[in-house]
mmCIF file of C-alpha atoms in Angstrom:
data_model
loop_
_atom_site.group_PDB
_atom_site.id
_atom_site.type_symbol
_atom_site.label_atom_id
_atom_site.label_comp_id
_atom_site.label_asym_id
_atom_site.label_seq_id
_atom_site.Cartn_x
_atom_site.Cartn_y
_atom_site.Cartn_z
ATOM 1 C CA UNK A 1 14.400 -85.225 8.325
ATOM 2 C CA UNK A 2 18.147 -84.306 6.526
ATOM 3 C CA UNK A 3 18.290 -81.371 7.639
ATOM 4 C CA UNK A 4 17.766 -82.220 11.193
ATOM 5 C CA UNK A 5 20.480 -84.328 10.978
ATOM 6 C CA UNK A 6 23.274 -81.680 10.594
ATOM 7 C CA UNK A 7 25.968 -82.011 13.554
ATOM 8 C CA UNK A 8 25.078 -78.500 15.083
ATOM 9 C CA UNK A 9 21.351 -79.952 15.799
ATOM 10 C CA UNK A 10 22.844 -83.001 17.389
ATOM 11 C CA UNK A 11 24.530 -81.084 19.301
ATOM 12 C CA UNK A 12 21.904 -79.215 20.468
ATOM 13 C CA UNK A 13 19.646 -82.406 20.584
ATOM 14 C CA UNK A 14 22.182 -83.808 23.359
ATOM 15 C CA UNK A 15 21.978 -80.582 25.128
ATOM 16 C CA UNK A 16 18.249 -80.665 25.297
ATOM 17 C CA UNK A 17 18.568 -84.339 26.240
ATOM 18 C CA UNK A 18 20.958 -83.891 29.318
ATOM 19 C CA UNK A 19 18.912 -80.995 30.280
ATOM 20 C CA UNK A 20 15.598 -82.419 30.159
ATOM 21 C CA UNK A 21 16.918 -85.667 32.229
ATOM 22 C CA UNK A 22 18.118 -83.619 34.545
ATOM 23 C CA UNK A 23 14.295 -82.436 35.496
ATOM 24 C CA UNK A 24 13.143 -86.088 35.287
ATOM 25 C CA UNK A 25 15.777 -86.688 38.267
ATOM 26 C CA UNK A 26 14.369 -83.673 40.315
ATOM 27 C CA UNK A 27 10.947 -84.646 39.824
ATOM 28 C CA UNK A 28 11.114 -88.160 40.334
ATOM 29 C CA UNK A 29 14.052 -87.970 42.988
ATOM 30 C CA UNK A 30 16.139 -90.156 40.847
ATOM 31 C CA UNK A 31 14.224 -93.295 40.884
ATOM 32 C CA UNK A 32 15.170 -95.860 38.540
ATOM 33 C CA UNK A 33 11.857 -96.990 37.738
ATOM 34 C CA UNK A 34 10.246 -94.090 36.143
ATOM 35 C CA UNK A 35 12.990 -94.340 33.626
ATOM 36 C CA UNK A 36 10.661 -96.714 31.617
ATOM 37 C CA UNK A 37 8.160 -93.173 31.565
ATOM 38 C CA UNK A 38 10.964 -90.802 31.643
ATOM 39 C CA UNK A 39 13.316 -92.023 28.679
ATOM 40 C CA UNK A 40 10.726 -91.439 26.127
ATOM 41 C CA UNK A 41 8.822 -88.404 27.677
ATOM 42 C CA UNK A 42 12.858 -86.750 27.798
ATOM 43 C CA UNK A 43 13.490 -87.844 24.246
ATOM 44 C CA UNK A 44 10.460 -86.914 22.420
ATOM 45 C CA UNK A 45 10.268 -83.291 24.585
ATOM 46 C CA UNK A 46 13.928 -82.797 22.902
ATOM 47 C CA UNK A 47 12.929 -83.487 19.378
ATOM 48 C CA UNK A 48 9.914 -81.289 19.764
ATOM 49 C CA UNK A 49 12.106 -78.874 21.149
ATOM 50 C CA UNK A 50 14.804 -79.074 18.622
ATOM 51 C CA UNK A 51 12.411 -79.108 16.166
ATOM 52 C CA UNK A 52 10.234 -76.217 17.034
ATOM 53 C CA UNK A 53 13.553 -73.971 17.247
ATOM 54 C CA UNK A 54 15.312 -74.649 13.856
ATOM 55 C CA UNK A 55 14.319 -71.887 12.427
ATOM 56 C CA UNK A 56 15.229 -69.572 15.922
ATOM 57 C CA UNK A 57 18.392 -67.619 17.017
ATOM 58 C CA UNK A 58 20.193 -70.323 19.544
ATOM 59 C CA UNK A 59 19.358 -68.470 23.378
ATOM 60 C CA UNK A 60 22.896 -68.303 25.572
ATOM 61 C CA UNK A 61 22.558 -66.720 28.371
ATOM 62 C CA UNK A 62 25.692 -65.323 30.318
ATOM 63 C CA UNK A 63 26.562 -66.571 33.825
ATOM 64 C CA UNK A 64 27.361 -63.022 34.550
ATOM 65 C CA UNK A 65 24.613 -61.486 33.543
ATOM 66 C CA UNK A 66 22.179 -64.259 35.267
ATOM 67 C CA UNK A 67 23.743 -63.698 38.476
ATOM 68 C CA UNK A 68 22.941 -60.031 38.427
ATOM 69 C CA UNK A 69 19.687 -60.417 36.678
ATOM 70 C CA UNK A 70 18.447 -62.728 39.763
ATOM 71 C CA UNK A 71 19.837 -60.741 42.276
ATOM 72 C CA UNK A 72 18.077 -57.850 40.555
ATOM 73 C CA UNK A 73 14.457 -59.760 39.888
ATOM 74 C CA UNK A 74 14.698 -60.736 43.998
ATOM 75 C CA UNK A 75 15.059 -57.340 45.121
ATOM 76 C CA UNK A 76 12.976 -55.293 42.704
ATOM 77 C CA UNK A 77 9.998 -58.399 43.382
ATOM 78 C CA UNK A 78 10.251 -57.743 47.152
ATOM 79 C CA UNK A 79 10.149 -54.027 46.789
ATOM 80 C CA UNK A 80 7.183 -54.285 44.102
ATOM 81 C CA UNK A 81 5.264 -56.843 46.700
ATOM 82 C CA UNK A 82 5.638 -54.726 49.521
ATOM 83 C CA UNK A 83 4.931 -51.437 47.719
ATOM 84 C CA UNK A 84 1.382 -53.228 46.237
ATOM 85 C CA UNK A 85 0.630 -54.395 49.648
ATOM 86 C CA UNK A 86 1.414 -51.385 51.382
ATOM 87 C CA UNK A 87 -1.371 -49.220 48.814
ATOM 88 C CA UNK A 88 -3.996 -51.953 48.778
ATOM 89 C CA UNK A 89 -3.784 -52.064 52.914
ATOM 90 C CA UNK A 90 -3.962 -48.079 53.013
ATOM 91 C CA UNK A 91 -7.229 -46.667 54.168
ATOM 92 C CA UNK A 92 -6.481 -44.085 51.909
ATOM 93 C CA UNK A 93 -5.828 -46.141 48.869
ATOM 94 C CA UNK A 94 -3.133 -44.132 47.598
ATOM 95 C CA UNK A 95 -3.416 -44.734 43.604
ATOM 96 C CA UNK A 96 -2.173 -42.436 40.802
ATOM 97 C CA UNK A 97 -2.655 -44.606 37.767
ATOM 98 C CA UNK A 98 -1.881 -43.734 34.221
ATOM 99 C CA UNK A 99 -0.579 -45.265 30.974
ATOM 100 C CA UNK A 100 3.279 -44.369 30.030
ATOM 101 C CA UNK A 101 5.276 -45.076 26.760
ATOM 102 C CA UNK A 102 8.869 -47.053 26.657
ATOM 103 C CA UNK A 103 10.757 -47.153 24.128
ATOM 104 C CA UNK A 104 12.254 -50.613 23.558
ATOM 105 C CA UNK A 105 16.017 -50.376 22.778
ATOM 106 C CA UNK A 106 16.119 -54.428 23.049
ATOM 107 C CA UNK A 107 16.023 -56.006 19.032
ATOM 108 C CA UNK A 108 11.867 -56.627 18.877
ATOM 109 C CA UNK A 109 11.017 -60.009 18.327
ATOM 110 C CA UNK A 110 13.889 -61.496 19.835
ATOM 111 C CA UNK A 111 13.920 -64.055 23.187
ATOM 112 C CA UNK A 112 14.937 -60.944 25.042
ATOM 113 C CA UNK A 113 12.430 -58.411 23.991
ATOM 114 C CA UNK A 114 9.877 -61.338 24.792
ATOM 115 C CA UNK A 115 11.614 -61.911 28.436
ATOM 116 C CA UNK A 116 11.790 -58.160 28.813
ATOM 117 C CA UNK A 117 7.433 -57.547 28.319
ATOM 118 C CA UNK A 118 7.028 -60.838 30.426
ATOM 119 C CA UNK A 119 8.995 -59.214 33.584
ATOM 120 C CA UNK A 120 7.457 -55.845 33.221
ATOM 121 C CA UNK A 121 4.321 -56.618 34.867
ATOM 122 C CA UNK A 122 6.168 -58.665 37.645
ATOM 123 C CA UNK A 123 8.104 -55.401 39.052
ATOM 124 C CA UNK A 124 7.349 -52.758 40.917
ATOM 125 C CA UNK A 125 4.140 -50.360 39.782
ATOM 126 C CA UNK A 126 4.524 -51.445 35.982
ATOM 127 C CA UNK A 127 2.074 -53.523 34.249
ATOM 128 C CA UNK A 128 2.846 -53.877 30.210
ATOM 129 C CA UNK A 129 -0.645 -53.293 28.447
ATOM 130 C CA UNK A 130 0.667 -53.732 24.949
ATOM 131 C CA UNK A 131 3.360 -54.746 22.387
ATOM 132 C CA UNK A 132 3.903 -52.432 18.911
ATOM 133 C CA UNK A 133 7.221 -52.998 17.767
ATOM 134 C CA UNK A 134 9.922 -50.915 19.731
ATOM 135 C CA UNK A 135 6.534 -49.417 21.085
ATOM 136 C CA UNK A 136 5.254 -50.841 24.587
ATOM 137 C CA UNK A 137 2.633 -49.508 26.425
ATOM 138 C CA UNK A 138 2.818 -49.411 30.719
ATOM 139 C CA UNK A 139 0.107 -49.459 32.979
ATOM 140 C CA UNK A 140 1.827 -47.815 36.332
ATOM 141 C CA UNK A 141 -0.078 -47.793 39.448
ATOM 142 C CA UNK A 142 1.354 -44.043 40.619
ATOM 143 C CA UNK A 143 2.782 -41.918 38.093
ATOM 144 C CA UNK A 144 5.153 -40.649 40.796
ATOM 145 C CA UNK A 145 7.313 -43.162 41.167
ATOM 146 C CA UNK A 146 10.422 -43.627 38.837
ATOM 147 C CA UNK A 147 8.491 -45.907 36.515
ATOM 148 C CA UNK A 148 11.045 -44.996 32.977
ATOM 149 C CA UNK A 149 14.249 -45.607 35.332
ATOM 150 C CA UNK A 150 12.717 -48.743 36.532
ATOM 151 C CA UNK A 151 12.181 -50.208 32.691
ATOM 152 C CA UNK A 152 15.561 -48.287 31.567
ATOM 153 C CA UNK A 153 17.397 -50.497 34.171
ATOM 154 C CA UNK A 154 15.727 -53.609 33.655
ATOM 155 C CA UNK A 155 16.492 -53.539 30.154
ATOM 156 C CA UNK A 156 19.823 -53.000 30.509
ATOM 157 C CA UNK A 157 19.553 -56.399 33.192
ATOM 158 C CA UNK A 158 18.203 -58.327 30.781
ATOM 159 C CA UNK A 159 19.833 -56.805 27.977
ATOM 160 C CA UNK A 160 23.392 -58.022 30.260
ATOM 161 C CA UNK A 161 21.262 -61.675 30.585
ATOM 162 C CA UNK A 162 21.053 -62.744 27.005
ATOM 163 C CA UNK A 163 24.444 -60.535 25.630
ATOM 164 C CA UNK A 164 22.715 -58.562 23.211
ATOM 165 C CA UNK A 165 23.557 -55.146 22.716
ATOM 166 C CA UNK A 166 20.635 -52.144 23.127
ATOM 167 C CA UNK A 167 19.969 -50.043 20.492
ATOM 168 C CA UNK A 168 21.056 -46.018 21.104
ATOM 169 C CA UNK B 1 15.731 -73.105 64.464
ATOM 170 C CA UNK B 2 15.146 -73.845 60.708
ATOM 171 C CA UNK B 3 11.177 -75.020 61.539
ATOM 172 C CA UNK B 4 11.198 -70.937 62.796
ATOM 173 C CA UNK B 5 12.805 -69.399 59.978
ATOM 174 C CA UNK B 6 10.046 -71.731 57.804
ATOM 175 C CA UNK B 7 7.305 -70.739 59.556
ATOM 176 C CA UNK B 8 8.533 -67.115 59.208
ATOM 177 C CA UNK B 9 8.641 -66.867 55.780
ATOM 178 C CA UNK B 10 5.417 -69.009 55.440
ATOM 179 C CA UNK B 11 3.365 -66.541 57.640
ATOM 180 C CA UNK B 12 5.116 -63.767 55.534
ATOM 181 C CA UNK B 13 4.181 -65.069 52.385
ATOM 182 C CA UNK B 14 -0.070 -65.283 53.585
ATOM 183 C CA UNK B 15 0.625 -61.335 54.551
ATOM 184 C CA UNK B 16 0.973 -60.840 50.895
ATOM 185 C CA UNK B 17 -1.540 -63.252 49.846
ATOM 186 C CA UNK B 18 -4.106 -60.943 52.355
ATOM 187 C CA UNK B 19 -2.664 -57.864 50.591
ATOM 188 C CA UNK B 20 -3.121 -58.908 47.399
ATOM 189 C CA UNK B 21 -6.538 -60.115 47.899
ATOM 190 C CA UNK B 22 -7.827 -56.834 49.540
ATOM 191 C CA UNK B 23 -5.958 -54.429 46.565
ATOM 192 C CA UNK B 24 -7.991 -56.954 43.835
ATOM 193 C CA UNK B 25 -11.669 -55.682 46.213
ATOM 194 C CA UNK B 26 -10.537 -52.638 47.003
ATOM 195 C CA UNK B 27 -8.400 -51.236 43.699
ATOM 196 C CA UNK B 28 -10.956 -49.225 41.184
ATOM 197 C CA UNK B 29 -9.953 -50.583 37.679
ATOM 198 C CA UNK B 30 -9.262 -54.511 36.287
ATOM 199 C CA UNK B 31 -5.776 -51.984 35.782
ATOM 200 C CA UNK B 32 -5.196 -51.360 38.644
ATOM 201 C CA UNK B 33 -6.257 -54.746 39.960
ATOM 202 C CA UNK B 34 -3.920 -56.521 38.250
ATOM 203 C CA UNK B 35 -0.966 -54.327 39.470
ATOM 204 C CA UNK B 36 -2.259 -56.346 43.217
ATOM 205 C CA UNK B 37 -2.390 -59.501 41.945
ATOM 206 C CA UNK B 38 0.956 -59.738 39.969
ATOM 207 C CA UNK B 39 3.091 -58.196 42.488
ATOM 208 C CA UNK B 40 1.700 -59.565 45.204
ATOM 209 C CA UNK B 41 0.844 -63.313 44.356
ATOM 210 C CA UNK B 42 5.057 -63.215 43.019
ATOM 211 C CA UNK B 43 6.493 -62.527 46.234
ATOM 212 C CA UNK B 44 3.772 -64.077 48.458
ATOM 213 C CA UNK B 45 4.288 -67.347 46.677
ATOM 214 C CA UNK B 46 7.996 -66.912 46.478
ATOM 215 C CA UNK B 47 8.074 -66.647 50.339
ATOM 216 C CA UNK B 48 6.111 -69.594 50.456
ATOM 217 C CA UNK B 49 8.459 -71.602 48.101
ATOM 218 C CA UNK B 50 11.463 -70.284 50.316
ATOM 219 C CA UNK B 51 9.665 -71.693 53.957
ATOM 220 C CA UNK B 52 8.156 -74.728 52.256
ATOM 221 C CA UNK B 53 11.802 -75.553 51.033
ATOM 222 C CA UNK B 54 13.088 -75.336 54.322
ATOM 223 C CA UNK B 55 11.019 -78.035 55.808
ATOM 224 C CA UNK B 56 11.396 -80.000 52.695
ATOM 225 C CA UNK B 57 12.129 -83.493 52.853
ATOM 226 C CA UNK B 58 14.651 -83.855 50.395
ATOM 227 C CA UNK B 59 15.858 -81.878 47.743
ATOM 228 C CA UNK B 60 13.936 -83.218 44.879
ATOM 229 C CA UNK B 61 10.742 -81.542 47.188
ATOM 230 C CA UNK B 62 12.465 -78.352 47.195
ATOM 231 C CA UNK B 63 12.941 -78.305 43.152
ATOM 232 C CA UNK B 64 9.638 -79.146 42.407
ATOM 233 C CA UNK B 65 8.681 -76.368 44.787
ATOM 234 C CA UNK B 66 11.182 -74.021 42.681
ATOM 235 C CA UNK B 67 9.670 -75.401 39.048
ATOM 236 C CA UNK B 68 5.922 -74.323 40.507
ATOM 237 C CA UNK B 69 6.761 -70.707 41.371
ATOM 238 C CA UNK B 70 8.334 -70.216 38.061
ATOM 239 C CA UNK B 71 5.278 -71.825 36.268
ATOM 240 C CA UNK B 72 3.163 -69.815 38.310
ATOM 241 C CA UNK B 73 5.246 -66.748 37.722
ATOM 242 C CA UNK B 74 5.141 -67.513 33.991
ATOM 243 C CA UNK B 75 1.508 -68.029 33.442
ATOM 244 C CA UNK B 76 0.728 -64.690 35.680
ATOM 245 C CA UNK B 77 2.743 -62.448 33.885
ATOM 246 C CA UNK B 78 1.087 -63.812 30.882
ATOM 247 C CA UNK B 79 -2.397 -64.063 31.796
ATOM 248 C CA UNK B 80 -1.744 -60.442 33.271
ATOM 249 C CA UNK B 81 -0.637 -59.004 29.633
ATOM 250 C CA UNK B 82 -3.687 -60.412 27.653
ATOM 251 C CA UNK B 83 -6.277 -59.014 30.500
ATOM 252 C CA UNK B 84 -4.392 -55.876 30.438
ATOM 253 C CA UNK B 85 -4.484 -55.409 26.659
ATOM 254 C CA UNK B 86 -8.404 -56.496 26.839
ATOM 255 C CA UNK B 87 -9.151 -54.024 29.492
ATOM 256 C CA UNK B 88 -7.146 -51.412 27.615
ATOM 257 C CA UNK B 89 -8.737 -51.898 24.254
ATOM 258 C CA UNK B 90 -12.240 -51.912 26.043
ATOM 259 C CA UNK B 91 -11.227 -48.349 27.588
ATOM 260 C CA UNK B 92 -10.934 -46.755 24.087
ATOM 261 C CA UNK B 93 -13.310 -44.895 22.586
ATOM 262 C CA UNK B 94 -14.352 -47.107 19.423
ATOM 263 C CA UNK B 95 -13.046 -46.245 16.156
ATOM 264 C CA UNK B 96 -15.687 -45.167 13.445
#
């Protein structure tokens, strides 16, 4: 209990609090009565959350980096939807599968090393099979297409996202 | 003008919802089947979440909308990593 009670967990407690309240407004569309739900539910959800993260590095992400990281996700999503569709429509079924390696230059362990694996499999042709370290494995659908400039860049996105600097 | 533009990206969204549904029959490997439902389900549902937003009735609608497609997004990717390292481990020869 003391040592939740230092100022820079406050701090973050209020954070947590404002943010949290904020998504009770959206999803109730602000009405006053759900408040008697909603206080506690946003209170105890910031404690748990406070509390579960002590021991992390704080997350800030950079409004710069955001900005081009969601412009970036949009695109490369639409291109990796449309290139998917276009293969599984084909009566051809134009497939080169294989496994690749990338070499993580994101800190392992870290929020953005976690981030990074989780959007792998969202873009186009690249499906992450497995986490080793600096080590992950890719499942890519055609072995043609630029899979290692595809990963290189989105590192560097998400590297940009959470200000952390890549390893050479 | 904006019921169009909704039912636009609606209809565009089912496209990849058919797409991705034929490339998980049609695709040889859970591998490869994955790489259809991922890609596919992300931007079909996105485009879904755009021309649902559209006709939304106010914008608490429109950012619960938002919230799903990240959840969805979120549990995919995830779900997608854990079959892929099953389906991976079941491909290798086992170790004496």
């Amino acid at each position: 209990m003391s040592d939740e009670r230092r100022s820079p967990s406050t701090g973050r407690l209020a954070a947590r609090v404002a943010c949290y309240a904020l998504v009770w407004v959206a999803l109730t569309a602000g009405d006053p009565g759900s408040w008697v739900i909603g206080a506690p539910a946003v209170l105890l959800a910031a404690l748990a959350g406070v509390g579960l993260s002590a021991r992390a590095p704080g997350v800030a992400l950079r409004p710069r980096g955001l900005v081009r990281f969601v412009a970036h996700f949009l695109s490369r999503s639409l291109s990796g939807g449309v290139d998917v569709a276009r293969r599984a429509l084909d009566p051809r079924l134009p497939l080169s599968p294989g496994l690749i390696e990338h070499t993580m230059r994101l800190r392992p362990g870290g929020p953005a090393a976690v981030f990074f694996v989780d959007l792998v499999s969202l873009l186009p042709g690249t499906l992450c099979a497995g986490v080793e370290e600096r080590r992950v494995t890719v499942h890519v659908i055609d072995e043609a297409l630029p899979n290692a400039d595809e990963l290189r860049r989105l590192e560097e996105r998400v590297a940009a996202l959470f200000g952390e600097e890549l390893a050479a | 003008m904006l019921e169009l533009a909704s039912s636009l990206f609606v209809a565009a969204g089912l496209v990849f919802f058919v797409a991705g549904t034929a490339g998980l029959l049609r695709f040889p490997d859970a591998l490869t089947r994955l790489h259809a439902l991922t890609k596919a389900d992300n931007l079909g549902l996105g485009l879904l979440f755009v021309g649902l937003a559209l006709r939304a009735a106010s914008w608490s609608v429109a950012v619960r909308l938002l919230v799903v497609w990240l959840l969805v997004l979120f549990a995919s990717t995830t779900a997608c990593h854990l079959v892929a390292r099953a389906a991976l481990e079941a491909r290798r020869p086992p170790r004496g």
